[in-house]
Short mmCIF file of C-alpha atoms in Angstrom, two decimals:
data_model
loop_
_atom_site.label_atom_id
_atom_site.label_comp_id
_atom_site.label_asym_id
_atom_site.label_seq_id
_atom_site.Cartn_x
_atom_site.Cartn_y
_atom_site.Cartn_z
CA MET X 189 -6.60 0.03 21.62
CA GLU X 190 -5.74 -1.83 24.83
CA PRO X 191 -6.18 -4.61 25.82
CA MET X 192 -4.18 -6.36 23.10
CA LEU X 193 -5.16 -9.86 24.28
CA PRO X 194 -8.14 -11.13 26.26
CA ASP X 195 -7.53 -13.28 29.31
CA LEU X 196 -7.13 -16.93 28.38
CA ASP X 197 -10.36 -18.35 29.82
CA PRO X 198 -11.23 -22.09 29.54
CA SER X 199 -13.36 -21.61 26.42
CA LEU X 200 -10.50 -19.91 24.56
CA GLY X 201 -7.93 -22.42 25.81
CA LYS X 202 -10.07 -25.32 24.63
CA ARG X 203 -10.34 -23.81 21.15
CA VAL X 204 -6.60 -23.12 20.89
CA LEU X 205 -5.84 -26.72 21.86
CA ALA X 206 -8.34 -28.05 19.31
CA LEU X 207 -6.81 -25.90 16.57
CA VAL X 208 -3.29 -27.14 17.35
CA GLU X 209 -4.43 -30.78 17.36
CA LYS X 210 -6.35 -30.52 14.10
CA SER X 211 -3.65 -28.62 12.26
CA SER X 212 -0.99 -31.16 13.26
CA SER X 213 -2.88 -34.00 11.56
CA PHE X 214 -3.90 -32.05 8.47
CA SER X 215 -3.12 -33.16 4.87
CA GLY X 216 -1.04 -36.16 5.87
CA GLY X 217 -2.54 -38.44 3.20
CA LEU X 218 -1.73 -36.30 0.15
CA SER X 219 1.27 -36.89 -2.10
CA ALA X 220 3.69 -33.96 -2.20
CA SER X 221 3.15 -33.30 -5.91
CA LEU X 222 -0.63 -33.29 -5.46
CA LYS X 223 -0.39 -30.61 -2.77
CA PHE X 224 0.90 -28.00 -5.23
CA PRO X 225 -2.12 -27.93 -7.59
CA ILE X 226 -4.51 -28.14 -4.63
CA ALA X 227 -2.70 -25.16 -3.08
CA ASP X 228 -3.31 -23.23 -6.31
CA LEU X 229 -6.98 -24.15 -6.10
CA VAL X 230 -7.21 -23.04 -2.46
CA ARG X 231 -5.56 -19.70 -3.23
CA ALA X 232 -8.18 -19.06 -5.90
CA MET X 233 -10.85 -20.07 -3.37
CA ASP X 234 -9.40 -17.73 -0.75
CA CYS X 235 -9.47 -14.89 -3.27
CA TYR X 236 -13.05 -15.72 -4.28
CA TYR X 237 -14.31 -15.58 -0.69
CA SER X 238 -12.25 -12.53 0.25
CA ASN X 239 -13.80 -10.82 -2.78
CA LEU X 240 -17.27 -11.70 -1.52
CA ILE X 241 -16.55 -10.10 1.85
CA GLU X 242 -15.59 -6.93 -0.04
CA GLY X 243 -18.78 -7.13 -2.13
CA HIS X 244 -16.96 -8.19 -5.30
CA ASP X 245 -18.76 -11.24 -6.68
CA LEU X 246 -16.39 -12.59 -9.36
CA PRO X 247 -17.20 -16.17 -10.46
CA LEU X 248 -14.53 -18.84 -10.29
CA ALA X 249 -14.46 -19.17 -14.08
CA GLU X 250 -13.50 -15.48 -14.38
CA ILE X 251 -10.74 -15.91 -11.78
CA GLU X 252 -9.50 -18.88 -13.80
CA ARG X 253 -9.44 -16.72 -16.94
CA ALA X 254 -7.52 -14.00 -15.13
CA LEU X 255 -4.80 -16.45 -14.12
CA LYS X 256 -4.37 -17.23 -17.81
CA THR X 257 -4.27 -13.47 -18.61
CA ASP X 258 -7.54 -13.90 -20.53
CA TYR X 259 -9.33 -10.73 -19.48
CA SER X 260 -12.89 -9.65 -20.10
CA GLU X 261 -13.65 -6.82 -22.51
CA ASP X 262 -16.00 -5.40 -19.87
CA PRO X 263 -13.78 -2.88 -17.99
CA ASN X 264 -15.48 -3.47 -14.63
CA LYS X 265 -15.11 -7.23 -14.86
CA ARG X 266 -11.54 -6.84 -16.10
CA ASP X 267 -10.71 -4.74 -13.03
CA LEU X 268 -12.12 -7.43 -10.76
CA GLN X 269 -10.06 -10.04 -12.60
CA LEU X 270 -6.89 -8.00 -12.10
CA GLU X 271 -7.76 -7.57 -8.43
CA ALA X 272 -8.26 -11.32 -8.07
CA LYS X 273 -4.96 -12.07 -9.78
CA ALA X 274 -3.20 -9.58 -7.50
CA HIS X 275 -4.60 -11.28 -4.40
CA ILE X 276 -3.55 -14.75 -5.59
CA GLU X 277 -0.04 -13.61 -6.51
CA VAL X 278 0.54 -12.05 -3.09
CA GLN X 279 -0.83 -15.07 -1.26
CA ARG X 280 1.38 -17.35 -3.37
CA MET X 281 4.41 -15.30 -2.31
CA ILE X 282 3.38 -15.71 1.33
CA ASP X 283 2.84 -19.46 0.89
CA ARG X 284 6.27 -19.89 -0.74
CA GLY X 285 8.07 -18.03 2.01
CA GLU X 286 8.85 -15.03 -0.19
CA MET X 287 7.50 -12.43 2.25
CA PRO X 288 10.68 -10.52 3.21
CA PHE X 289 9.44 -9.41 6.64
CA PRO X 290 7.81 -11.12 9.62
CA ALA X 291 4.03 -11.07 9.41
CA LEU X 292 3.72 -9.18 12.68
CA SER X 293 5.82 -6.20 11.76
CA VAL X 294 5.01 -2.75 10.45
CA GLU X 295 7.14 -3.57 7.39
CA GLY X 296 5.22 -6.81 6.84
CA ILE X 297 1.84 -5.08 6.98
CA ARG X 298 2.96 -2.38 4.56
CA TRP X 299 4.60 -4.97 2.28
CA ILE X 300 1.31 -6.89 1.87
CA HIS X 301 -0.55 -3.68 1.04
CA ARG X 302 2.15 -2.50 -1.35
CA GLU X 303 2.42 -5.81 -3.21
CA PHE X 304 -1.35 -6.13 -3.55
CA CYS X 305 -2.18 -2.54 -4.50
CA SER X 306 0.74 -2.12 -6.89
CA ARG X 307 -0.87 -4.84 -9.03
CA LEU X 308 -4.27 -3.13 -9.19
CA PRO X 309 -5.50 -1.18 -12.22
CA ASP X 310 -5.45 2.61 -11.93
CA SER X 311 -9.24 2.76 -11.72
CA MET X 312 -9.10 0.87 -8.40
CA LEU X 313 -6.57 3.28 -6.95
CA GLU X 314 -8.95 6.23 -7.14
CA ILE X 315 -10.97 6.11 -3.91
CA GLU X 316 -14.06 8.21 -3.31
CA SER X 317 -14.22 9.76 0.16
CA PRO X 318 -16.24 12.53 1.86
CA ALA X 319 -13.29 14.82 1.14
CA GLY X 320 -13.35 13.93 -2.55
CA THR X 321 -11.33 11.53 -4.68
CA VAL X 322 -8.21 10.23 -2.92
CA ARG X 323 -5.35 8.43 -4.65
CA LEU X 324 -4.47 5.11 -2.98
CA MET X 325 -0.69 4.86 -2.63
CA PRO X 326 0.49 1.22 -2.27
CA GLY X 327 2.03 0.63 1.13
CA GLU X 328 1.51 4.20 2.32
CA LEU X 329 -0.40 4.97 5.51
CA ARG X 330 -3.51 7.07 5.14
CA THR X 331 -3.38 10.82 5.73
CA HIS X 332 -7.16 11.31 5.90
CA HIS X 333 -9.79 10.62 8.53
CA VAL X 334 -12.11 7.69 7.78
CA LYS X 335 -15.23 6.20 9.29
CA VAL X 336 -16.12 2.53 8.78
CA ASN X 337 -19.75 1.91 9.66
CA GLU X 338 -19.94 3.19 13.27
CA HIS X 339 -16.19 3.07 13.83
CA LEU X 340 -14.29 6.34 13.57
CA ALA X 341 -10.79 5.12 12.77
CA PRO X 342 -7.82 6.63 14.66
CA GLU X 343 -6.39 9.93 13.51
CA PRO X 344 -3.72 9.65 10.79
CA ALA X 345 -1.03 11.16 13.03
CA THR X 346 -1.41 8.27 15.51
CA LEU X 347 -0.96 5.46 12.97
CA PRO X 348 2.82 4.95 13.27
CA ALA X 349 2.61 4.63 17.05
CA LEU X 350 -0.42 2.32 16.90
CA LEU X 351 1.24 0.02 14.36
CA ALA X 352 4.43 -0.04 16.40
CA ARG X 353 2.42 -1.06 19.47
CA PHE X 354 0.59 -3.68 17.38
CA ALA X 355 3.87 -5.28 16.29
CA GLN X 356 5.45 -5.01 19.73
CA ALA X 357 2.48 -6.61 21.50
CA TYR X 358 1.82 -9.52 19.16
CA ALA X 359 5.42 -10.37 18.22
CA SER X 360 6.63 -10.23 21.82
CA PRO X 361 8.92 -13.14 22.78
CA MET X 362 7.24 -13.07 26.18
CA LEU X 363 4.04 -14.55 24.75
CA SER X 364 3.45 -18.27 25.14
CA LYS X 365 2.59 -20.39 22.11
CA THR X 366 -1.03 -20.42 23.25
CA GLN X 367 -1.06 -16.63 23.53
CA ARG X 368 0.50 -16.27 20.08
CA ILE X 369 -2.24 -18.41 18.56
CA LEU X 370 -4.82 -16.32 20.40
CA ALA X 371 -3.06 -13.24 18.99
CA VAL X 372 -4.06 -14.19 15.44
CA GLY X 373 -7.71 -13.45 16.15
CA ALA X 374 -6.97 -10.50 18.44
CA GLY X 375 -4.56 -9.01 15.91
CA HIS X 376 -7.09 -9.51 13.13
CA HIS X 377 -9.48 -7.23 14.95
CA ARG X 378 -6.91 -4.70 16.14
CA LEU X 379 -5.45 -4.19 12.64
CA ALA X 380 -8.95 -3.71 11.24
CA TRP X 381 -9.58 -1.22 14.08
CA ILE X 382 -6.41 0.75 13.25
CA HIS X 383 -7.46 0.86 9.57
CA PRO X 384 -4.00 2.01 8.48
CA PHE X 385 -4.67 2.47 4.76
CA VAL X 386 -7.10 4.48 2.67
CA ASP X 387 -8.48 1.23 1.22
CA GLY X 388 -7.64 -2.48 1.12
CA ASN X 389 -7.56 -2.90 4.91
CA GLY X 390 -9.89 -5.91 5.07
CA ARG X 391 -7.97 -7.86 2.45
CA VAL X 392 -4.60 -6.96 4.00
CA THR X 393 -5.87 -8.05 7.41
CA ARG X 394 -7.00 -11.44 6.10
CA LEU X 395 -3.75 -12.00 4.19
CA LEU X 396 -1.79 -11.03 7.31
CA SER X 397 -3.77 -13.53 9.40
CA HIS X 398 -2.98 -16.20 6.80
CA ALA X 399 0.73 -15.33 6.97
CA PHE X 400 0.75 -15.33 10.77
CA LEU X 401 -0.99 -18.71 10.98
CA LYS X 402 1.65 -20.15 8.65
CA GLU X 403 4.48 -18.67 10.72
CA LEU X 404 3.01 -20.38 13.78
CA GLY X 405 2.92 -23.74 11.99
CA ILE X 406 -0.88 -23.76 12.27
CA GLY X 407 -1.87 -22.41 8.86
CA SER X 408 -1.45 -24.09 5.52
CA GLU X 409 -1.70 -23.28 1.84
CA LEU X 410 -4.35 -26.02 1.75
CA TRP X 411 -7.03 -24.28 3.81
CA SER X 412 -8.40 -20.77 4.04
CA VAL X 413 -9.84 -18.76 6.89
CA SER X 414 -11.49 -16.40 4.38
CA ARG X 415 -13.97 -19.09 3.30
CA GLY X 416 -15.28 -19.39 6.85
CA LEU X 417 -15.39 -15.63 7.39
CA ALA X 418 -17.32 -15.12 4.14
CA ARG X 419 -19.81 -17.87 4.95
CA ASN X 420 -20.38 -16.22 8.32
CA VAL X 421 -20.01 -12.67 7.05
CA GLY X 422 -22.88 -11.23 9.08
CA CYS X 423 -21.46 -12.62 12.33
CA TYR X 424 -17.93 -11.60 11.27
CA ARG X 425 -18.91 -7.98 10.77
CA LYS X 426 -21.11 -7.89 13.89
CA LEU X 427 -18.35 -9.22 16.14
CA LEU X 428 -15.72 -6.95 14.59
CA GLN X 429 -17.97 -4.00 15.35
CA ALA X 430 -18.76 -5.24 18.88
CA ALA X 431 -15.04 -5.46 19.67
CA ASP X 432 -14.69 -1.80 18.61
CA GLU X 433 -16.77 -0.72 21.59
CA PRO X 434 -15.31 1.00 24.65
CA ARG X 435 -14.89 -0.83 27.94
CA ARG X 436 -18.28 -1.86 29.32
CA GLY X 437 -17.55 -1.29 33.00
CA ASP X 438 -15.21 -2.26 35.84
CA LEU X 439 -15.54 -5.97 35.11
CA ASP X 440 -14.59 -5.62 31.43
CA GLY X 441 -10.80 -5.73 31.54
CA ARG X 442 -8.41 -2.89 32.17
CA GLY X 443 -8.02 -1.21 28.79
CA SER X 444 -9.89 1.40 26.81
CA LEU X 445 -11.73 -1.11 24.59
CA THR X 446 -13.98 -3.97 25.60
CA GLU X 447 -12.07 -7.10 26.56
CA ALA X 448 -15.29 -9.14 26.48
CA GLY X 449 -15.93 -8.09 22.87
CA LEU X 450 -12.36 -8.98 21.87
CA ALA X 451 -12.65 -12.40 23.56
CA GLU X 452 -15.90 -13.12 21.72
CA PHE X 453 -14.30 -12.23 18.39
CA CYS X 454 -11.33 -14.49 19.18
CA ARG X 455 -13.69 -17.39 19.95
CA PHE X 456 -15.42 -16.85 16.64
CA PHE X 457 -12.12 -16.63 14.74
CA LEU X 458 -10.77 -19.83 16.29
CA ASP X 459 -14.05 -21.64 15.57
CA VAL X 460 -13.82 -20.58 11.92
CA CYS X 461 -10.25 -21.91 11.65
CA ILE X 462 -11.22 -25.24 13.20
CA GLU X 463 -14.30 -25.53 10.99
CA GLN X 464 -12.31 -24.87 7.83
CA ILE X 465 -9.60 -27.40 8.65
CA ASP X 466 -12.30 -30.02 9.29
CA PHE X 467 -14.07 -29.16 6.03
CA ILE X 468 -11.00 -29.21 3.78
CA LYS X 469 -9.66 -32.33 5.49
CA SER X 470 -12.92 -34.14 4.69
CA LEU X 471 -12.64 -33.12 1.03
CA LEU X 472 -9.03 -34.27 0.77
CA GLU X 473 -9.50 -37.64 2.47
CA PRO X 474 -7.71 -39.78 -0.17
CA ALA X 475 -10.17 -42.67 -0.51
CA GLU X 476 -13.23 -40.42 -0.70
CA PHE X 477 -11.55 -38.00 -3.09
CA MET X 478 -10.57 -40.84 -5.41
CA LYS X 479 -14.11 -42.23 -5.30
CA ARG X 480 -15.61 -38.86 -6.32
CA VAL X 481 -13.21 -38.49 -9.24
CA GLU X 482 -13.88 -42.07 -10.37
CA VAL X 483 -17.66 -41.60 -10.30
CA TRP X 484 -17.29 -38.40 -12.34
CA ALA X 485 -14.94 -40.04 -14.85
CA GLN X 486 -17.15 -43.09 -15.39
CA GLU X 487 -20.18 -40.85 -15.94
CA GLU X 488 -18.25 -38.79 -18.49
CA ILE X 489 -17.14 -41.98 -20.26
CA ARG X 490 -20.70 -43.35 -20.42
CA VAL X 491 -22.07 -40.20 -22.08
CA GLY X 492 -19.16 -39.99 -24.49
CA ARG X 493 -17.44 -36.87 -23.14
CA LEU X 494 -14.32 -38.81 -22.17
CA PRO X 495 -12.65 -41.74 -23.95
CA ARG X 496 -12.47 -45.18 -22.41
CA ASP X 497 -9.54 -45.77 -20.04
CA SER X 498 -9.53 -42.12 -18.90
CA TRP X 499 -10.03 -43.14 -15.29
CA ARG X 500 -6.83 -45.21 -15.27
CA LEU X 501 -4.72 -42.17 -16.07
CA LEU X 502 -6.56 -39.98 -13.58
CA ARG X 503 -6.12 -42.60 -10.87
CA GLU X 504 -2.36 -42.66 -11.44
CA ALA X 505 -2.21 -38.88 -11.14
CA ILE X 506 -4.05 -39.06 -7.82
CA LEU X 507 -1.90 -41.88 -6.44
CA VAL X 508 1.56 -40.65 -7.45
CA GLY X 509 0.99 -36.95 -8.13
CA GLU X 510 2.46 -36.94 -11.63
CA PHE X 511 3.66 -39.39 -14.27
CA GLN X 512 5.64 -39.33 -17.52
CA ARG X 513 3.66 -39.23 -20.76
CA VAL X 514 5.45 -42.30 -22.11
CA ARG X 515 3.70 -44.36 -19.43
CA ALA X 516 0.22 -43.56 -20.79
CA ALA X 517 -0.07 -46.78 -22.84
CA GLU X 518 1.11 -48.92 -19.93
CA LEU X 519 -1.32 -47.28 -17.51
CA ALA X 520 -4.28 -47.35 -19.87
CA GLY X 521 -3.61 -50.91 -20.99
CA SER X 522 -4.00 -49.96 -24.63
CA GLN X 523 -2.03 -49.26 -27.80
CA GLU X 524 0.25 -46.24 -27.74
CA ARG X 525 -1.81 -44.30 -30.30
CA GLN X 526 -5.05 -44.85 -28.41
CA ALA X 527 -3.41 -43.98 -25.08
CA ARG X 528 -2.06 -40.76 -26.59
CA THR X 529 -5.61 -39.85 -27.65
CA VAL X 530 -6.88 -40.44 -24.09
CA LEU X 531 -4.05 -38.39 -22.62
CA ASN X 532 -4.56 -35.50 -25.03
CA GLU X 533 -8.30 -35.41 -24.32
CA LEU X 534 -7.71 -35.24 -20.57
CA ILE X 535 -5.20 -32.43 -21.09
CA ALA X 536 -7.63 -30.59 -23.38
CA LYS X 537 -10.28 -30.74 -20.63
CA GLY X 538 -7.78 -29.42 -18.08
CA VAL X 539 -8.08 -32.39 -15.71
CA LEU X 540 -4.48 -33.28 -16.50
CA VAL X 541 -1.94 -30.48 -16.90
CA SER X 542 1.73 -30.16 -17.76
CA ASP X 543 4.28 -27.36 -17.62
CA THR X 544 5.67 -28.22 -21.07
CA PRO X 545 4.29 -30.01 -24.18
CA LYS X 546 6.38 -33.10 -23.44
CA GLY X 547 6.74 -32.85 -19.67
CA PRO X 548 5.15 -35.04 -17.00
CA VAL X 549 1.44 -34.58 -16.34
CA ARG X 550 -0.38 -34.08 -13.06
CA LEU X 551 -3.94 -33.54 -11.92
CA GLY X 552 -5.59 -30.26 -12.88
CA PHE X 553 -8.62 -28.56 -11.38
CA PRO X 554 -10.57 -26.59 -13.99
CA SER X 555 -13.62 -24.70 -12.75
CA THR X 556 -15.92 -27.09 -14.64
CA ILE X 557 -15.21 -30.00 -12.29
CA ILE X 558 -14.79 -28.28 -8.92
CA GLU X 559 -18.28 -28.92 -7.59
CA ARG X 560 -18.08 -32.63 -8.46
CA TRP X 561 -14.58 -33.22 -7.11
CA PHE X 562 -14.78 -30.78 -4.18
CA PRO X 563 -18.48 -30.40 -3.32
CA GLY X 564 -19.27 -27.28 -1.32
CA LEU X 565 -15.87 -25.68 -1.82
CA TYR X 566 -17.42 -22.78 -3.70
CA GLN X 567 -20.92 -21.47 -3.27
CA PRO X 568 -22.42 -18.72 -5.40
CA ARG X 569 -23.71 -15.67 -3.52
CA SER X 570 -27.34 -16.79 -3.88
CA ALA X 571 -26.58 -20.18 -2.34
CA ARG X 572 -24.64 -19.02 0.73
CA VAL X 573 -26.10 -19.33 4.18
CA GLU X 574 -25.07 -17.98 7.54
CA ILE X 575 -23.80 -20.79 9.77
CA ALA X 576 -22.68 -18.75 12.78
#
């Protein structure tokens, strides 16, 4: 699978520099307590788009139900809900620093697969293959030959050595910071090329890329590369496949696989990261975010779906992150009984949430308001367009 990295040409260097600059200025205007619920929202978004890449179109409302352990009676939909919950739980562990191994290690790769697949229902662990039904064992390397589109994955006996080379090449202390950032895209392709597991390789690869970006100080729980890959899924798959090709001649690097194809995939991957940081940053710009929530709240008040003074409580949650319930009357400028009614209505609608019945409240993000507060964050399958 050599070369492991393409040469750092000017076009790649320019993209790496742009990614570093944009990530360093990301999310500076958000209060610390507001970052936590937005991170939960982004994890659900990451799961939603990763599902789409896998051909699993589970609406946001169903993901929201799954997180509340409110499962569908339809067994197929229930399985997709359990899969979504598994993805979110593993990504939350990564975001909270609970991954016990470095991202670029054989143990780290197997840990992600094991944690994800061990949460799946039994029906999703039975995989149909040309050889018959194969049982997916969480964290275990495949023992069967597989073909993915035109790519004949490496023989099972070679997997330990290939994964060891993967970890050695991309975790090498000899790499510069620029090369390590470039390694996120290169490693994304090479792990997909190795295809170490019977199933779940695409999702593990995307979660690993997320973990690696965070280790580098580039990634964040507030943005997702999966959204960009899903919105460019045709280009994503085409470039993955192109980088699978053998060397194209004497001018195409010095390895067995095409260096030009790997470089093109890395350019695409870096562009997706930059695009997603720009997009999420525009949604989280404090003044614009507050304006969108205020417009929504005033419209809801006018049509009678929210009580008067609701906006004052929502504004406080945006500005300070969370506030004590006893301050509701002060913030709303009304009698305590009336303020309690406003507070309870906002909690009932899910736009304010609390961990306990009497605890402080903070902003919530139910699926019903996402498109108004975060326009374009989610797009149903029928509305998606390729933007390669």
